XYZ file of C-alpha atoms in Angstrom:
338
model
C 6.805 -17.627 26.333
C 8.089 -13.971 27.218
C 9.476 -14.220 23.680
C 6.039 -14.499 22.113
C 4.085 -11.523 24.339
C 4.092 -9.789 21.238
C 4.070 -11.242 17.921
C 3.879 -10.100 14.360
C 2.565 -12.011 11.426
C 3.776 -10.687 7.923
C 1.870 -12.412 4.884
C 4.911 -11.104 2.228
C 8.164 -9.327 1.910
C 6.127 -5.604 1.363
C 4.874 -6.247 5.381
C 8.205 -4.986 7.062
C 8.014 -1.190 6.421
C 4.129 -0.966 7.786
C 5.608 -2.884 10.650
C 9.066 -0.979 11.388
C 8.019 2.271 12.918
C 5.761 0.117 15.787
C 9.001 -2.459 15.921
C 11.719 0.362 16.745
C 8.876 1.981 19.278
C 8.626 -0.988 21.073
C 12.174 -1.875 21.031
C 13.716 1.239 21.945
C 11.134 3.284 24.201
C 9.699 -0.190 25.445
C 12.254 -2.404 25.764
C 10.178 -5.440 24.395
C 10.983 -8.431 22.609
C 9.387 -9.623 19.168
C 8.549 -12.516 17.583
C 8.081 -12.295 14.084
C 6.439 -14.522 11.628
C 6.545 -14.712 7.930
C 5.361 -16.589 5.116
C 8.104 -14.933 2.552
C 11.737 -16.827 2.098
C 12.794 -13.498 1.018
C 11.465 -11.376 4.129
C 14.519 -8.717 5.251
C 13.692 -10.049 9.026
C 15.258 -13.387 8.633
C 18.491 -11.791 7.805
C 18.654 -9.162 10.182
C 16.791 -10.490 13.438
C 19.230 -10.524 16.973
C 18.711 -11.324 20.508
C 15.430 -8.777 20.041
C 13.727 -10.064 17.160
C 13.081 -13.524 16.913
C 12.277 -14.090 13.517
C 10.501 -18.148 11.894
C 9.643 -18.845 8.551
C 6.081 -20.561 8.341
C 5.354 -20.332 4.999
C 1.627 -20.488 3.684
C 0.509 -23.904 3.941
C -1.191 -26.315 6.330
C 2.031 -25.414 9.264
C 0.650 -21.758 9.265
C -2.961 -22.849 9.903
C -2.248 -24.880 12.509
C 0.302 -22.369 13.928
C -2.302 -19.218 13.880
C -5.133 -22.344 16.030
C -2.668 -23.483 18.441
C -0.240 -19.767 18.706
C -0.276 -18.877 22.646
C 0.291 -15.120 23.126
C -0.509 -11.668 24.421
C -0.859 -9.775 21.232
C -0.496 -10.622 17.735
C -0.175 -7.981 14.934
C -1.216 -8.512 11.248
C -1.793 -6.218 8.369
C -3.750 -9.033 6.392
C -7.570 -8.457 7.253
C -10.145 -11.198 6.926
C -9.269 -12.859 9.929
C -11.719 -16.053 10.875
C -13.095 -15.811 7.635
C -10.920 -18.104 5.469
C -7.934 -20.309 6.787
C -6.253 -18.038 9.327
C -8.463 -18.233 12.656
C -8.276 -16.772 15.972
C -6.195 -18.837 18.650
C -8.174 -21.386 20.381
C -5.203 -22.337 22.708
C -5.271 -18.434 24.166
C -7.392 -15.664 24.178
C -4.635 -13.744 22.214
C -5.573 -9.641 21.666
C -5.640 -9.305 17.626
C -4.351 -5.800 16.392
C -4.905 -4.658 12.523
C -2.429 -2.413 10.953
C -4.037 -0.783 7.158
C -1.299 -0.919 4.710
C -2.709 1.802 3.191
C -4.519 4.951 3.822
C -7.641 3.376 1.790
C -10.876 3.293 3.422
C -12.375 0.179 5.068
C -15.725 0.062 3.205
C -15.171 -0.213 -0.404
C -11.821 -2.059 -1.318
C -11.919 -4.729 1.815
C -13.989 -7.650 1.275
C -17.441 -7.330 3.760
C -16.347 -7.904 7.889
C -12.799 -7.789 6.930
C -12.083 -6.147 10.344
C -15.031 -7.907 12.364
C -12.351 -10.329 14.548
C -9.521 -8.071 15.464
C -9.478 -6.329 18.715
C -8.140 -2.876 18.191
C -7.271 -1.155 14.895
C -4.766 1.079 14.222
C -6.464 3.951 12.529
C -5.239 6.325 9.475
C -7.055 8.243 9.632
C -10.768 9.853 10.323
C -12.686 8.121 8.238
C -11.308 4.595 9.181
C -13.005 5.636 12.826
C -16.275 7.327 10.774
C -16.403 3.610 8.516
C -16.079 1.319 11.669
C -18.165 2.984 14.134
C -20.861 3.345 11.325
C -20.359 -0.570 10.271
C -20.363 -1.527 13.955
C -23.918 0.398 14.112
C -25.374 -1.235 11.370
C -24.498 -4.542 11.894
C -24.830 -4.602 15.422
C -20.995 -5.866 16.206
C -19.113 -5.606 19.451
C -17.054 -2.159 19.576
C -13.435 -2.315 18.732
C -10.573 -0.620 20.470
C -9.664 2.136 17.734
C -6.396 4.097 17.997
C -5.228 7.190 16.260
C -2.101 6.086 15.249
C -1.404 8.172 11.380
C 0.440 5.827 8.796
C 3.815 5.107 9.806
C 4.420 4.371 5.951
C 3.778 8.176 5.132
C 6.203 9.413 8.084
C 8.856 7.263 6.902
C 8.295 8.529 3.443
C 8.671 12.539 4.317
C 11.543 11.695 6.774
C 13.425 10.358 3.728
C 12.624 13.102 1.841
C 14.428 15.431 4.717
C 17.570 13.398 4.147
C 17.726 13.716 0.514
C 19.402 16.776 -0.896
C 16.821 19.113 -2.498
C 16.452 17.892 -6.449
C 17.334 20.467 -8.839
C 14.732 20.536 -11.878
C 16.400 19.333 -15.038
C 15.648 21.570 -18.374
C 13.639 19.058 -20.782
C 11.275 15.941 -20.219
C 9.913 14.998 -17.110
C 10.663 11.624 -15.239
C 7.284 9.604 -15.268
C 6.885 6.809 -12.892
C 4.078 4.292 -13.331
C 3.321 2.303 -10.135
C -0.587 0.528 -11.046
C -2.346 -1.458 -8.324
C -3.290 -5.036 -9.238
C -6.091 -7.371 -10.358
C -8.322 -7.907 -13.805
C -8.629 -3.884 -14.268
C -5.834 -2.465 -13.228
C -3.613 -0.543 -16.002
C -1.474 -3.478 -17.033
C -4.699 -5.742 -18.271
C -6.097 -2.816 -19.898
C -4.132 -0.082 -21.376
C -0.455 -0.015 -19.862
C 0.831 -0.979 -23.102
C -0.446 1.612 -25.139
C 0.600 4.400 -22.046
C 3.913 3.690 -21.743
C 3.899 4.152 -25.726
C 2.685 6.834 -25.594
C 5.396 8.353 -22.922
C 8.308 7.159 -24.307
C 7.903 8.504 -27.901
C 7.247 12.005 -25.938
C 10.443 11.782 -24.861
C 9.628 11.002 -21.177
C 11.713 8.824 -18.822
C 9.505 6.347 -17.478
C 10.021 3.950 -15.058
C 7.383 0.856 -14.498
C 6.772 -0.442 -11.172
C 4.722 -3.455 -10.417
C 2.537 -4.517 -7.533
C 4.366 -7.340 -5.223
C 1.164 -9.108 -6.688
C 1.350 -8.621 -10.075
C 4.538 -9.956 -10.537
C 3.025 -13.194 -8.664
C 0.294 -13.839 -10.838
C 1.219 -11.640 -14.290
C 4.161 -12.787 -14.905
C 4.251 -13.191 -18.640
C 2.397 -10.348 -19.305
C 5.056 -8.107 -17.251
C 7.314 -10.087 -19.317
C 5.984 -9.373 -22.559
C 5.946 -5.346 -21.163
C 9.823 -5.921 -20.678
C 10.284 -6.999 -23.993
C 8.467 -4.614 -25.927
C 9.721 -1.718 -24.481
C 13.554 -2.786 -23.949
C 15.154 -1.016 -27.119
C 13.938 2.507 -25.867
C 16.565 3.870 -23.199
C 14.151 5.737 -21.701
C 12.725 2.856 -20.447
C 13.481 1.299 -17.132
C 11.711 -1.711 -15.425
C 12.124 -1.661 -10.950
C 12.772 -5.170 -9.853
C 12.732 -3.851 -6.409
C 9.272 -2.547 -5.260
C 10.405 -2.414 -1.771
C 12.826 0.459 -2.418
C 11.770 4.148 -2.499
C 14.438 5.249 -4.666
C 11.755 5.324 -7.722
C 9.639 7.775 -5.464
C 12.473 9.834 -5.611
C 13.868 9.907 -8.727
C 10.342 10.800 -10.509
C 8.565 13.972 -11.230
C 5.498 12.626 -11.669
C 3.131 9.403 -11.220
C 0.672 7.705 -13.168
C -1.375 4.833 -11.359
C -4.927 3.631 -11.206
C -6.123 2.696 -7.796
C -3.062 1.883 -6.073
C -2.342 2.947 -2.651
C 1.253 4.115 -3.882
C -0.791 7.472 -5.457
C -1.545 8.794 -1.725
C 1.970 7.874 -0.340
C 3.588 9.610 -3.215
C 1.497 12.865 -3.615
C 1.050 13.108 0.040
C 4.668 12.444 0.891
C 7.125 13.647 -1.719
C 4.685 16.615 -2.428
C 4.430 15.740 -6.288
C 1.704 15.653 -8.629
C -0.078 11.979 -9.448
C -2.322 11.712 -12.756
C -5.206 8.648 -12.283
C -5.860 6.887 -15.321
C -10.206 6.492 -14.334
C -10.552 2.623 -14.097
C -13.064 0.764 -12.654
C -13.111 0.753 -8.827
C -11.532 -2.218 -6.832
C -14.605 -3.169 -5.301
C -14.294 -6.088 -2.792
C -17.838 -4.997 -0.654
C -20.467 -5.152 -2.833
C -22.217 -3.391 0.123
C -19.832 -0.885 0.765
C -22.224 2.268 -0.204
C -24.420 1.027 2.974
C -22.105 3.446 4.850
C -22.594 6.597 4.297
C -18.813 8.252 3.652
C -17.364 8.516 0.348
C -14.151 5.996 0.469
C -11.036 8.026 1.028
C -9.411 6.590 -2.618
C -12.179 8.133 -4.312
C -12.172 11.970 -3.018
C -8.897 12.435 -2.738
C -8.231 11.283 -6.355
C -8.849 15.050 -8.172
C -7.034 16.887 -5.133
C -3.822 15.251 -5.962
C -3.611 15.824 -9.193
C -5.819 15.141 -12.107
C -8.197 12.078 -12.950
C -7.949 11.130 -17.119
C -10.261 8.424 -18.727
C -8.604 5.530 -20.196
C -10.091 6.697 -23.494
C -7.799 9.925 -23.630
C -4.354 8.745 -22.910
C -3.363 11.027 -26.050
C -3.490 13.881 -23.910
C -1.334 12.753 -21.232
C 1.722 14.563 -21.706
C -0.169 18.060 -22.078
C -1.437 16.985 -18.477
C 2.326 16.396 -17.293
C 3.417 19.801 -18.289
C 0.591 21.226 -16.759
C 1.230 19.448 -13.345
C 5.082 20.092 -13.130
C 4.945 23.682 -14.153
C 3.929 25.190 -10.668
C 5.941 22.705 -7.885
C 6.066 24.854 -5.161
C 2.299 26.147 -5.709
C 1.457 22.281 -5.504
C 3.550 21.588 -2.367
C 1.633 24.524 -0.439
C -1.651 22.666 -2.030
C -0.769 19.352 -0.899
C 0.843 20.277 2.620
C -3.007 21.783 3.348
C -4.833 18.568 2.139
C -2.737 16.616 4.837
């Protein structure tokens, strides 16, 4: 029982780095033990769990839903909302203390289905606006206050501490390194125009490097294949098989996405330019424009960089230039916007 008085529930392999920072705080300021539970095989815990860390494997079947109904605990910790509202319920053998942890800087309203957040007990806030979104939605639909904490995005730190440790990049003379790192689902840039992008980069000359969402490569897995094979005789071409890595981040000089988180953690953290190919929105709350505030994802879209319909890919690469001409002019930009 002391092992489980706080307990963390990671739905995937990508969990573990929105997890660490509260992990080492409570290990090494509070002296606490963790349980950990995961429904990835491949999750980095199970190989590198001691005495302090206690780490199970419950997969995502009928043992997990049974495990999250019967689970006796203090806390529990989860960064996959929806809780009570499909298969994973609240304990009915405890009164366990829920805690949601965003793993992204996204807003609440727009890209989280509707009451995604209605059954935890305390959020850990981004930002502002996730405290604007809840308190409004808690108004409206007349729901018992959460416990809200200012707690950042542990992600971001991590992100600009790594960037502290790597030795300052020296501009190379000629074409830029482009990384493309697209969000997922039926709209996102590999279902629509991916294909015709990275064509369009690679006979300018650009390096580009493609980076899938843990999800894509889940459910798209031909048509990441297909990708592969159409682009494998360029050698400016490179595919990352490891989207837990930041070493793509790093390497680039620039990213293209659509809607994907990975836009704010790179412009905000490496302080480089991101271009947004204009999509439709990843709307999972048909009522989302109920609350009044402009989701985060949208505003900050033109700040970082610049916004370019799908119908004018052509003119990507004058957009690239553009962005990477002034880097220390968009560093002083971007350190004011966070």
């Amino acid at each position: 029982p002391d092992d489980r008085e706080v307990v963390f529930y990671s739905e995937d392999n990508a969990s573990w780095v929105f997890f660490e920072p509260i992990i080492k705080e409570l290990l090494e300021t509070h002296g606490k033990k963790i349980c950990y539970l995961t429904s990835s095989i491949d999750d980095p815990i199970l190989t590198r769990q001691g005495n302090e860390i206690r780490g199970f494997y419950i997969g995502l079947g009928l043992v997990r839903t049974y495990l999250f109904l019967t689970l006796k605990a203090d806390v529990m910790v989860m960064t996959m909302p929806d809780l009570e509202t499909f298969h994973l319920k609240r304990s009915k053998a405890r009164p366990i203390h829920y805690v949601y942890v965003f793993h992204s800087m996204f807003s609440v309203n727009m890209v989280y289905r509707f009451g995604a957040m209605d059954h935890f007990d305390t959020i850990l806030c981004v930002g502002p606006h996730h405290i604007n979104e809840i308190r409004a939605s808690e108004k409206l639909y007349k729901l018992k206050p959460k416990t809200l904490i200012q707690s950042g995005y542990g992600r971001l730190d991590s992100i600009i501490e790594e960037v502290k440790k790597r030795p300052q990049a020296v501009q190379a003379e000629g074409k830029k390194k482009v990384l493309l790192a697209p969000t997922w689902g039926d709209q996102a840039l590999l279902e629509t125009c991916a294909f015709e992008l990275v064509e369009i980069l690679l006979e300018s000359g650009y390096q580009v490097i493609y980076r899938p969402h843990p999800m894509t490569v889940l459910k798209r897995k031909m048509l990441l294949i297909a990708l592969q094979n159409k682009f494998t005789r360029y050698k400016n071409f490179r595919y990352e098989t490891d989207v837990g890595s930041q070493e793509s981040l790093h390497w680039s000089d620039i990213l293209i996405s659509d809607w994907s988180s990975t836009a704010t953690e790179y412009a905000l953290g490496l302080e480089r330019p991101v271009i947004s190919i204009d999509l439709p929105r990843k709307v999972n709350n048909p009522k989302y424009h109920k609350i009044p505030f402009e989701p985060f994802e949208v505003s900050i879209r033109p700040k970082i960089g610049k916004v370019i319909p799908p119908d004018r890919l052509q003119e990507i690469p004058r957009h690239i230039e553009e962005l990477c001409s002034n880097p220390e002019s968009y560093k002083q930009q971007i350190r004011k916007i966070r």
